[in-house]
Coordinates of C-alpha atoms and ligand atoms in Angstrom, one line a residue:
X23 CA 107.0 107.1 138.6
X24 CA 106.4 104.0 136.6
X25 CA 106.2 104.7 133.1
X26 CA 109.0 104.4 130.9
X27 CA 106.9 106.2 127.9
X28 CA 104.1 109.2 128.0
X29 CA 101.7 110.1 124.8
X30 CA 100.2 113.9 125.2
X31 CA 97.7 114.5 122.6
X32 CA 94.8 111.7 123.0
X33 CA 92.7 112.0 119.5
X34 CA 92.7 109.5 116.8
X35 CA 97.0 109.2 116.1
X36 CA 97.8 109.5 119.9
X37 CA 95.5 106.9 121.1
X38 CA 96.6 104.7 118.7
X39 CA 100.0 105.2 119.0
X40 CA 99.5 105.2 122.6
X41 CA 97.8 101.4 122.2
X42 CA 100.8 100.7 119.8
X43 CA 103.2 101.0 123.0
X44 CA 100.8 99.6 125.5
X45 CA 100.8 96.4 123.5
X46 CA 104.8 96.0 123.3
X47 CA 106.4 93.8 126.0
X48 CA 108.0 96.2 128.8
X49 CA 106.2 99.8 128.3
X50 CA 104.0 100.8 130.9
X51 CA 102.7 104.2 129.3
X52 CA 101.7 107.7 130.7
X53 CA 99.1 109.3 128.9
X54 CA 97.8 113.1 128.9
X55 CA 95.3 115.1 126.6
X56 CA 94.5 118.8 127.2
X57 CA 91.0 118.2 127.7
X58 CA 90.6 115.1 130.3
X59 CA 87.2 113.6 128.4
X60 CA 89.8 111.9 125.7
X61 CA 92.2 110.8 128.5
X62 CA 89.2 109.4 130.3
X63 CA 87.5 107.9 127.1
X64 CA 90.7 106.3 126.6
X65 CA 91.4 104.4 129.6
X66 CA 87.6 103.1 129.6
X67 CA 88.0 101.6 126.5
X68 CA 91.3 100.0 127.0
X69 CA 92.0 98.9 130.3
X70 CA 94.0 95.9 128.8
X71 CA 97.0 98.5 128.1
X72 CA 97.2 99.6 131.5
X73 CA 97.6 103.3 130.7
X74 CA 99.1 105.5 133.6
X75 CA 96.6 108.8 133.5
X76 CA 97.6 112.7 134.2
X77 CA 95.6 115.5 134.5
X78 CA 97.8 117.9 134.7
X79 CA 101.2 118.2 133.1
X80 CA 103.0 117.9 136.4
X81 CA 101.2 114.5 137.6
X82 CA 102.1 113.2 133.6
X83 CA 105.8 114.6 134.4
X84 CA 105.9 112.7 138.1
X85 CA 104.3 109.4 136.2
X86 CA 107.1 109.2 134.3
X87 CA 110.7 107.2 135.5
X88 CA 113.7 109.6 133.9
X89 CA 115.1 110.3 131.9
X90 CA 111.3 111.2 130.8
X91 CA 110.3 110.5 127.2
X92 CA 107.3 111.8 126.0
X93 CA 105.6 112.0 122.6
X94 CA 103.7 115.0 121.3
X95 CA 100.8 113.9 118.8
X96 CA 99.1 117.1 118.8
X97 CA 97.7 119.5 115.8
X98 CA 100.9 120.6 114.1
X99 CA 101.7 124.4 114.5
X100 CA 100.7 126.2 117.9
X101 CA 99.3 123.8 119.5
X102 CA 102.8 121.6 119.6
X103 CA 104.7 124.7 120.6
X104 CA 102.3 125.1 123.4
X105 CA 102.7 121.7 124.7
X106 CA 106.2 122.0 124.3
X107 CA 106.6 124.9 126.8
X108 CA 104.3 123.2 129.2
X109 CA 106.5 119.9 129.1
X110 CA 109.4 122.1 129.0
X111 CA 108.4 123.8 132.6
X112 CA 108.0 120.3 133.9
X113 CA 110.7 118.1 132.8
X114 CA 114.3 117.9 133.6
X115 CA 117.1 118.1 131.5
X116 CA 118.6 114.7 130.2
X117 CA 114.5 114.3 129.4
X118 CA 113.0 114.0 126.4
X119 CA 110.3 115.1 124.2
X120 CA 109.6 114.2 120.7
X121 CA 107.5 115.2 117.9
X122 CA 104.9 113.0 116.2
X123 CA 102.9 115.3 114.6
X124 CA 104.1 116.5 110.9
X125 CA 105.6 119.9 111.8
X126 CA 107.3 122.1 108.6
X127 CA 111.2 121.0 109.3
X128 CA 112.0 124.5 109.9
X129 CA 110.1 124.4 112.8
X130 CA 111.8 121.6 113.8
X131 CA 115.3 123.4 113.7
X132 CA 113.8 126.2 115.6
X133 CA 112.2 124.1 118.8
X134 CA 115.1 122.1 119.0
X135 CA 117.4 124.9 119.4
X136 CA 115.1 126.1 122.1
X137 CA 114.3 123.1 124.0
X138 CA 118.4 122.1 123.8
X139 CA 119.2 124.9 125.7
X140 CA 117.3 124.3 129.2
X141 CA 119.5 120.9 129.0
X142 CA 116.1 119.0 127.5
X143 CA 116.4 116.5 124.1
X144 CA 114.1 117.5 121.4
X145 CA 113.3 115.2 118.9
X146 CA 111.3 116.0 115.7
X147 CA 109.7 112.4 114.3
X148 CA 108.1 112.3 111.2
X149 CA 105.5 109.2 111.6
X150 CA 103.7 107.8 108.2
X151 CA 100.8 105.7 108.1
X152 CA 98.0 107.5 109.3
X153 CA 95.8 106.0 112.2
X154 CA 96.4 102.4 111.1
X155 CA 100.2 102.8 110.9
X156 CA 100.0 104.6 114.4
X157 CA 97.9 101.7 116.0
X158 CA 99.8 98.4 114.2
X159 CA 103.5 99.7 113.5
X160 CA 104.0 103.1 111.6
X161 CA 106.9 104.1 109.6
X162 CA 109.2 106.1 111.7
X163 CA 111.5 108.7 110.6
X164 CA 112.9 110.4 114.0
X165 CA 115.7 113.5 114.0
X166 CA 117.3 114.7 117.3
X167 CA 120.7 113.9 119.4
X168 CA 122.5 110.5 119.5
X169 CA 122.2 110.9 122.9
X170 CA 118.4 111.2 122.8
X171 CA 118.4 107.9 120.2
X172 CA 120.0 105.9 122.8
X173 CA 116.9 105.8 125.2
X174 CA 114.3 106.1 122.1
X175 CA 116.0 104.2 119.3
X176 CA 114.4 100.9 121.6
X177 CA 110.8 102.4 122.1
X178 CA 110.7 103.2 118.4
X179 CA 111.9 100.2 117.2
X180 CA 109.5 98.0 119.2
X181 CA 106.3 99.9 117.7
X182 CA 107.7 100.6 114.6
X183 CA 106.6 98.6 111.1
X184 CA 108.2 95.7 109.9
X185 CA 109.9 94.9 106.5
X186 CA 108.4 91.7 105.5
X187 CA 111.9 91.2 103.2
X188 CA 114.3 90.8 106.2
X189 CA 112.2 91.5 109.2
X190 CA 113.8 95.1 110.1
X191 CA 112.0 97.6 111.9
X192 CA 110.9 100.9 109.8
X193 CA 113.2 103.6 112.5
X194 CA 116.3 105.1 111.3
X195 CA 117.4 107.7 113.1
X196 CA 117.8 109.9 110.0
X197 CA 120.4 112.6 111.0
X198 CA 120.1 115.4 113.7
X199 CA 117.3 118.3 114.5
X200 CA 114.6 118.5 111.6
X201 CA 116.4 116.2 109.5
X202 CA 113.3 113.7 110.4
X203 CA 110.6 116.1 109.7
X204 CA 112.4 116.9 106.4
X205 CA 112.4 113.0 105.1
X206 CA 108.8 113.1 106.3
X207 CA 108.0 115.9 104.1
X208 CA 109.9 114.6 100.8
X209 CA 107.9 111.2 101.4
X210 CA 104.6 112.9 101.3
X211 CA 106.1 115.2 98.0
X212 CA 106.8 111.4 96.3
X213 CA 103.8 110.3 97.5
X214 CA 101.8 112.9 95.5
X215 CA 104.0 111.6 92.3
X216 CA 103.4 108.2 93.2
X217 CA 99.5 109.3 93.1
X218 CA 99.5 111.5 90.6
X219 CA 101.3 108.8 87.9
X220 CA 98.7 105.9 89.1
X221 CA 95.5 108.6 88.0
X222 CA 96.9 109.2 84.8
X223 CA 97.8 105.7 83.8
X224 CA 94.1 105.1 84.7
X225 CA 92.6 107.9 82.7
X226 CA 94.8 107.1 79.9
X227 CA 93.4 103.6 79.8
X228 CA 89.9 104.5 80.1
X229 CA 89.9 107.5 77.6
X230 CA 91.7 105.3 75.2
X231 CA 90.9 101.7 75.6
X232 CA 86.8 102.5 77.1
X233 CA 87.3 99.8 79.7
X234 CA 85.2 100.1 82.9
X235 CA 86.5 101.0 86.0
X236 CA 86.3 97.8 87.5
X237 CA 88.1 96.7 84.3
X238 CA 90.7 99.3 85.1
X239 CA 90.8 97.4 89.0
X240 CA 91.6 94.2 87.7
X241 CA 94.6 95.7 85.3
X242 CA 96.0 97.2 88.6
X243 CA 95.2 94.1 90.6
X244 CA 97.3 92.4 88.1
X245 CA 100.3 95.2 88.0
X246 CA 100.1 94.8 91.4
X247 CA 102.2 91.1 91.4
X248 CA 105.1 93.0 89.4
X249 CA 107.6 95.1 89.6
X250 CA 105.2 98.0 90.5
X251 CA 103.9 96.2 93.7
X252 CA 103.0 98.5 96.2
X253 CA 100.4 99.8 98.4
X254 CA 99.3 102.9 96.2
X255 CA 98.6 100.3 93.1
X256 CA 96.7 97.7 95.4
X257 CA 94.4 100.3 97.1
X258 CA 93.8 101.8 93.5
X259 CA 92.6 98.2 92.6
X260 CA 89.9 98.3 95.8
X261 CA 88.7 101.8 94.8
X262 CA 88.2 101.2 91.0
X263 CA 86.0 97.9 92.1
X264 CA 83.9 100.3 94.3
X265 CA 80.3 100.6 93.5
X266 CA 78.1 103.5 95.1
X267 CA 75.3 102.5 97.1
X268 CA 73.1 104.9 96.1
X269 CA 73.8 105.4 92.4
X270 CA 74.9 102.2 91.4
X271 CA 77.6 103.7 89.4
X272 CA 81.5 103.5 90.1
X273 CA 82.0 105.1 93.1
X274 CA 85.4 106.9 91.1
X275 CA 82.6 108.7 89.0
X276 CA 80.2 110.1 91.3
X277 CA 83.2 111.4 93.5
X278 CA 84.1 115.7 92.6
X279 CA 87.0 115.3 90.7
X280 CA 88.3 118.3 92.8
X281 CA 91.8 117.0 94.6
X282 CA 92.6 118.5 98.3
X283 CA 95.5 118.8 99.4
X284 CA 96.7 119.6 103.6
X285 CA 100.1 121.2 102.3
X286 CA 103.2 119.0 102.5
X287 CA 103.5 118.9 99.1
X288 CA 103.5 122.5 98.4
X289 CA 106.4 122.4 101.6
X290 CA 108.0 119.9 99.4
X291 CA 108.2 122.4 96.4
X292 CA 108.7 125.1 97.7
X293 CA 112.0 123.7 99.5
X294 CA 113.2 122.8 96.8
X295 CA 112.9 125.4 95.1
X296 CA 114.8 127.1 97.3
X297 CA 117.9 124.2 97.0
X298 CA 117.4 124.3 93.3
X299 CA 116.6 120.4 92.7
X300 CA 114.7 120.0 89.7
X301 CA 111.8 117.8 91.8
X302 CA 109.5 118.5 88.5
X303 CA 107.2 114.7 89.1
X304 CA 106.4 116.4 93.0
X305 CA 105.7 120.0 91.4
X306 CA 103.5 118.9 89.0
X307 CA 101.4 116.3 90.9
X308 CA 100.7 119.2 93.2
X309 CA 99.9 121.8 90.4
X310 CA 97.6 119.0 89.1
X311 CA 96.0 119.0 92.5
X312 CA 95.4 122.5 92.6
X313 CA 94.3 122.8 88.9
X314 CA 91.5 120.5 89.8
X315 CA 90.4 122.7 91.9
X316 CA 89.3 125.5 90.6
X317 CA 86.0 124.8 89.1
X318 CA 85.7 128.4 87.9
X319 CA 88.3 128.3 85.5
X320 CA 87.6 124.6 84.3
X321 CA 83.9 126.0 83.9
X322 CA 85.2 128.7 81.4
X323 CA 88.3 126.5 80.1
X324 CA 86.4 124.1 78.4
X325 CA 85.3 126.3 75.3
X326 CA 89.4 125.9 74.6
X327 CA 89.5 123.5 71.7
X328 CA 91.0 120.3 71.4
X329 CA 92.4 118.0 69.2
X330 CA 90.6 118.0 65.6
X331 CA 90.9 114.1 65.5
X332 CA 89.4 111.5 67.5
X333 CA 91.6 109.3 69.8
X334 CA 91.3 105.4 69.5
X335 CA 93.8 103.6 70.5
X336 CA 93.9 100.3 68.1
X337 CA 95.8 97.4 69.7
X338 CA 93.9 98.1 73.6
X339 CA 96.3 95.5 75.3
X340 CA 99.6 97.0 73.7
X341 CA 98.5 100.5 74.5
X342 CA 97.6 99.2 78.3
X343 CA 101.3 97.5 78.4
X344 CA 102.8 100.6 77.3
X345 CA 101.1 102.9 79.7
X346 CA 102.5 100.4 82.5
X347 CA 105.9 101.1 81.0
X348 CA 105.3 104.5 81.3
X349 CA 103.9 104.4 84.5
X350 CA 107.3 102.6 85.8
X351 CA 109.8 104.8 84.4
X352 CA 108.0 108.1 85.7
X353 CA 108.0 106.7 88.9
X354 CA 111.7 106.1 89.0
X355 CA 112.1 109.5 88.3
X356 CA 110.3 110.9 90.5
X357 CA 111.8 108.8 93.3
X358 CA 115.2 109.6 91.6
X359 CA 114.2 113.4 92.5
X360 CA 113.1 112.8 95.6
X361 CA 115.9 111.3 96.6
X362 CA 117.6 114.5 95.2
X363 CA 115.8 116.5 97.3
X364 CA 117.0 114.8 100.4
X365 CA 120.9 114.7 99.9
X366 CA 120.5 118.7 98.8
X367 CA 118.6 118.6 102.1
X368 CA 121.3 117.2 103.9
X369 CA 123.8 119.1 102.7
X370 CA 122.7 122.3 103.0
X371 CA 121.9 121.4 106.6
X372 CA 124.7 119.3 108.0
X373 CA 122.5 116.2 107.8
X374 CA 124.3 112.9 107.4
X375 CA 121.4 111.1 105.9
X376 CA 122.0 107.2 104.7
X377 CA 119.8 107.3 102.0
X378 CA 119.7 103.8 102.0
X379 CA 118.4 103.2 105.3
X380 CA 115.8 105.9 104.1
X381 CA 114.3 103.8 101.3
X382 CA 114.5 100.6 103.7
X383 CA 112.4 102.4 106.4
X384 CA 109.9 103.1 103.6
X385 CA 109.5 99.3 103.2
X386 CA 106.1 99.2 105.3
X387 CA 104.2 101.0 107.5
X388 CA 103.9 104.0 105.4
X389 CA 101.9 105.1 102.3
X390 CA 104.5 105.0 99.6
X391 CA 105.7 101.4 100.2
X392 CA 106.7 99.5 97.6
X393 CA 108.8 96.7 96.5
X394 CA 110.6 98.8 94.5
X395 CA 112.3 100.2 97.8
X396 CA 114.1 97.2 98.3
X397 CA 115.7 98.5 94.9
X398 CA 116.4 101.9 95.6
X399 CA 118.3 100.2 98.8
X400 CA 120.6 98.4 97.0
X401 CA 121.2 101.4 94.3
X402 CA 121.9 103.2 97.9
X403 CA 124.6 100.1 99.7
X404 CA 126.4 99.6 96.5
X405 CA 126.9 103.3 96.4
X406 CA 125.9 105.7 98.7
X407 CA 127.0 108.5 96.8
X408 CA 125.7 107.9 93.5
X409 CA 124.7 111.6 92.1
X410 CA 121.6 110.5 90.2
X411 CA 119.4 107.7 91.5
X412 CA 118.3 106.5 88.6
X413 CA 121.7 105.9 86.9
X414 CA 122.1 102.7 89.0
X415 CA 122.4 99.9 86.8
X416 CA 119.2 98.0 88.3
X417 CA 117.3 101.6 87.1
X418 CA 119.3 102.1 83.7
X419 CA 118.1 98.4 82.6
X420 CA 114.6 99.3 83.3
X421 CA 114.4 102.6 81.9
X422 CA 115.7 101.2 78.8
X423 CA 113.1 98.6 78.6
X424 CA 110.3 101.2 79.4
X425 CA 111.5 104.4 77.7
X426 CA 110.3 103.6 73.9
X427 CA 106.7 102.7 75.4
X428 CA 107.2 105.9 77.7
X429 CA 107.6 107.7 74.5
X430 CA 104.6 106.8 72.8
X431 CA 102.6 107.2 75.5
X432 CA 103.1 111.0 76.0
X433 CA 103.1 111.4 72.9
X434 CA 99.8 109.5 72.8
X435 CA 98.5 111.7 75.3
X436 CA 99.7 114.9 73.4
X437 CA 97.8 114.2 70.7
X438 CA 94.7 113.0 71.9
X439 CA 94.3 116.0 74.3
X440 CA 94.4 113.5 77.5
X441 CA 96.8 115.8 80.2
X442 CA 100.0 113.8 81.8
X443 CA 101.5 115.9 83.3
X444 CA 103.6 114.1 85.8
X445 CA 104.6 111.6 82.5
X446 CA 105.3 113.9 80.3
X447 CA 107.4 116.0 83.1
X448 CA 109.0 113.0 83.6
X449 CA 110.2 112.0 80.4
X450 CA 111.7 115.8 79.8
X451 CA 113.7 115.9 83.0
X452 CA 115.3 112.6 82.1
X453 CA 115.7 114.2 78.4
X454 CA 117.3 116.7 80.1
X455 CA 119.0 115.1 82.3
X456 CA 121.0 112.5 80.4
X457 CA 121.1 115.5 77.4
X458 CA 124.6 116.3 75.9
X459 CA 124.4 119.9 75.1
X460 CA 121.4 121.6 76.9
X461 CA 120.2 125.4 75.5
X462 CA 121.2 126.5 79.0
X463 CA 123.7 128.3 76.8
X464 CA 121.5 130.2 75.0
X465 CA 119.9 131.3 78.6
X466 CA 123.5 132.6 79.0
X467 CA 123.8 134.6 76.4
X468 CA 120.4 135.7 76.6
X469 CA 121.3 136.7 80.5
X470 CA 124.7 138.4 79.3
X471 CA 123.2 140.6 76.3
X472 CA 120.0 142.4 79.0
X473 CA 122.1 142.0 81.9
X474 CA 126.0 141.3 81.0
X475 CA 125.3 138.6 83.8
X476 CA 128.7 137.1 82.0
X477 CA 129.2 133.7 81.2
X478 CA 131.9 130.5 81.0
X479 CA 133.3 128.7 77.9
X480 CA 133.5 125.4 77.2
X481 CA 137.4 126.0 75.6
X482 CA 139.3 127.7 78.5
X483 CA 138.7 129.0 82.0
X484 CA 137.7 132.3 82.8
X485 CA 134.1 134.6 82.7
X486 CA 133.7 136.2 79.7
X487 CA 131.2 139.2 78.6
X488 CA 130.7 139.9 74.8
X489 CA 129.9 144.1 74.5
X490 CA 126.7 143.6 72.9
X491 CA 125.6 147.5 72.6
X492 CA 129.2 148.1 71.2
X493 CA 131.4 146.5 69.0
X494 CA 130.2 143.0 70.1
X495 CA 133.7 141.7 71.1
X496 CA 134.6 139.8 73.8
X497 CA 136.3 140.7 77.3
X498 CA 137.3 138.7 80.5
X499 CA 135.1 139.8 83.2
X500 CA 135.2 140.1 86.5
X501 CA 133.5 137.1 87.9
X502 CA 130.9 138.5 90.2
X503 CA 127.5 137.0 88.9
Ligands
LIG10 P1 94.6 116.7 115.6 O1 95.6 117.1 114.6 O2 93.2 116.7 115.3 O3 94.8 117.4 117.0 C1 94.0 117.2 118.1 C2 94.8 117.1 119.4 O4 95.6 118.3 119.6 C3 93.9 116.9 120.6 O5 94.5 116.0 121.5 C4 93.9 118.3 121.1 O6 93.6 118.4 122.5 C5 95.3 118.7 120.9 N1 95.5 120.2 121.1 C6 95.1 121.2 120.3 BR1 94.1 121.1 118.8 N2 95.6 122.4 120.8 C7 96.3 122.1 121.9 C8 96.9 122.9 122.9 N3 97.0 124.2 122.8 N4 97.5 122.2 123.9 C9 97.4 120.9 124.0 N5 96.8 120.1 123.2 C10 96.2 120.7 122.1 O7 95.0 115.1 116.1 P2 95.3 113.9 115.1 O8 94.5 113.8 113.9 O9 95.4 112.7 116.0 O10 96.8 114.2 114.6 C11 97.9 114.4 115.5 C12 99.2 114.8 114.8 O11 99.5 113.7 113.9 C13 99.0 116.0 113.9 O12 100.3 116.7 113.9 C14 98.8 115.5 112.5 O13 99.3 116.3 111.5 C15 99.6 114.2 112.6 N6 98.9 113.2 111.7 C16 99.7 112.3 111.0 C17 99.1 111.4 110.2 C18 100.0 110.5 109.6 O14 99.6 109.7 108.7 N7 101.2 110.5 109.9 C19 97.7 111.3 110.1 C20 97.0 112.1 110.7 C21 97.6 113.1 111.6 P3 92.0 118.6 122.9 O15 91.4 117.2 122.9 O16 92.1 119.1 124.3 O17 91.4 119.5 122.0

């Protein structure tokens, strides 16, 4: 037994995360796949990293020194709980398995229950960055034991992305069971926003200043060296420029304008939904997604009519600045929720989660990294308990240069018939938000006349009910709603 690290699952993420750890100074790894072609393949093509191969699961269990660490990269769902039991027959406990793949959190919370009890360390580890992340340093966002951290916390850190700002590696370990699946999923749920804002700045552009698409790249190319630097704008630079070979035409108009979607955002919603944070930027980038596609009702749709006037948009370059306004202050917000969605997270299960280190292990590696991170850091140090991202001074100063031009822009797009969702969503949850008096009141009374739900006043404790069917007076209620 020689190996101080084993990979089971052998397609495109293992192997490359496999190669990842074969390349850092003092892993020898162990390396299974269900089917042995991939293991095989593997070791053929890279016999630089010195892989130790298995066949079974018993010959990957005696490669490996103890206490055994093994990483699952397997298709999320059955197939991890299947290698999970296998591993679990073979190893010992003080060992430990971990999680690659993106597995729904509650999952997480459920297998490491399981696996805890035969004496094993389960540790669920969201990694970002797809196959290039895997092979050259992926953003790592790991759950599990402290005790389990102590052995990994090392191997992760050697493979893990770097943050060009201060030369950190992108690992936290992020707080206990699923607590690392969870961040996972809320980064995808902001990467949707993230996504979702950049396409509608773009059509906004090109519907109301008719520049080309590879007009539209070099606009992004240039946002790109300010304050919304970041991965998402610079690749939406490279795929604006793209021509299609066999057309001629921008590659951006030959493709379906029909958005897929493998689910993580919807898991993003739908939890929190259930911990009631307003994550409306998230929600509505995955709406857009699925409104896109469904061709049958955009086939009948477009008999609705639109706006009688024609849009133009007279000064192009003001219009442009404004939209990267815009673009700005909707993403705080929907980073702002986001980061909402993972202190309810953590509260409602026992997580201590630094947020900060959260935004500093987004720094690289992963899809959503940004500059702007370093920001949302520093919101984080000088107060980890600040209650609303965006109120942090660094955010309050930009919102208030952006929020006119955020303004006009919706409204813009309201009136010339161009949907923003995520912009306009935006704006109204920091309307709402930062609102004095909301008609939440209203919904009281409203909820108290059909259902005498009750409600509180504003003037002096207590829950009240007003006998709307009888003489409409007012009576302290019990307070049971
Ligand atoms: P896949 O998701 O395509 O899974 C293929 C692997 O699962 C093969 O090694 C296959 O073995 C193995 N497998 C299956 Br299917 N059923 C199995 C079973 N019952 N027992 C043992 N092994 C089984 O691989 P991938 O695209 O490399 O992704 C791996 C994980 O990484 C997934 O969870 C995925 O969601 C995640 N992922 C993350 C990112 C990212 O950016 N973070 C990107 C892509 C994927 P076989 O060769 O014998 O069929």
């Amino acid at each position: 037994a020689h190996a101080n690290i084993g990979v089971v699952g052998l397609a495109v993420m293992g192997s490359n995360l496999a190669r990842n750890l074969a390349s850092r100074e003092g892993n020898t790894v162990a390396v299974f796949n269900r089917s042995y072609e991939k293991t095989a393949d593997l070791i053929a093509e890279h016999p630089e990293a010195g892989f130790v191969p298995a066949q079974t699961y018993e010959e990957f269990a005696a490669s490996l020194q103890k206490p055994r660490t093994a990483i699952i990269m397997v298709k999320a769902g059955a197939a991890t709980d299947a290698v999970i039991n296998a591993l679990v027959e073979v190893f010992e406990p003080g060992d430990i398995i971990v999680d690659g793949g993106n597995a729904y959190f509650p999952d997480t919370i459920r297998r490491e229950k399981a696996v805890r009890e035969t004496g094993i360390n389960f540790v669920g580890a969201g990694i970002s960055g797809g196959e290039e992340g895997a092979l050259h340093g992926p953003s790592i966002m790991p759950g599990g034991s402290d005790e389990s951290w102590i052995t990994l916390g090392p191997i992760l850190r050697s493979i893990a992305a770097i943050a060009p700002e201060d030369g950190e590696p992108c690992v936290t370990h992020v707080g206990h069971d699923g607590a690392g699946h969870f961040v996972k999923m809320v980064h995808n749920g902001i990467e949707y926003a993230d996504m979702q804002l950049i396409a509608e700045a773009y059509d906004l552009i090109r519907r109301g200043t008719g520049k080309s698409p590879a007009e539209i790249a070099d606009i992004f190319a240039e946002w790109n060296t300010g304050e919304l630097e970041s991965y998402l704008i610079e690749i939406t630079a490279e795929v604006l420029r793209q021509i299609d070979a066999s057309t001629g035409k921008p590659l951006v108009d030959v493709i379906l304008d029909q958005a897929g979607a493998k689910g993580t955002g919807a898991w993003t919603v739908q939890t929190a939904l259930s911990l009631g944070v307003p994550v409306s930027g998230i929600a509505e980038a995955t709406f857009a997604r699925s409104l896109s596609s469904h061709p049958e009702q955009r086939d009948v749709a477009q008999t609705l009519p639109g706006p009688d006037e024609e849009f133009t948009v007279t000064d192009g370059d003001g219009f442009i600045e404004d939209v990267r306004r815009a673009l700005y202050a909707s993403k705080i917000v929907a980073y702002s929720q986001g980061f909402d969605e993972i202190r309810a997270g953590a509260a409602e299960y026992n997580w201590n989660i630094d947020l900060a280190a959260i935004a500093k292990i987004w720094r690289a590696g992963c899809i959503i990294r940004a500059q702007f991170l370093n920001r949302i850091a520093d919101a984080y140090v000088e107060n980890a308990e600040l209650p609303v991202l965006m109120t942090a001074p660094y955010f309050v100063d930009a919102l208030t240069r952006g929020q006119s031009a955020w303004r006009r822009v919706v409204a813009t797009a309201a009136a010339a018939g161009i949907p923003a969702p995520a912009f306009s969503s935006s704006l109204a949850y920091y309307d709402g938000i930062r609102a004095d008096r909301l008609p939440a009141s209203l919904i009281q009374g409203q909820r108290d006349f059909f259902g005498a739900h009750t409600y509180k006043r504003i003037d002096r404790p207590g829950t009240f009910h007003t006998l709307w069917s009888g003489d409409r007076t007012e009576v302290e209620a019990e307070d049971t709603h």
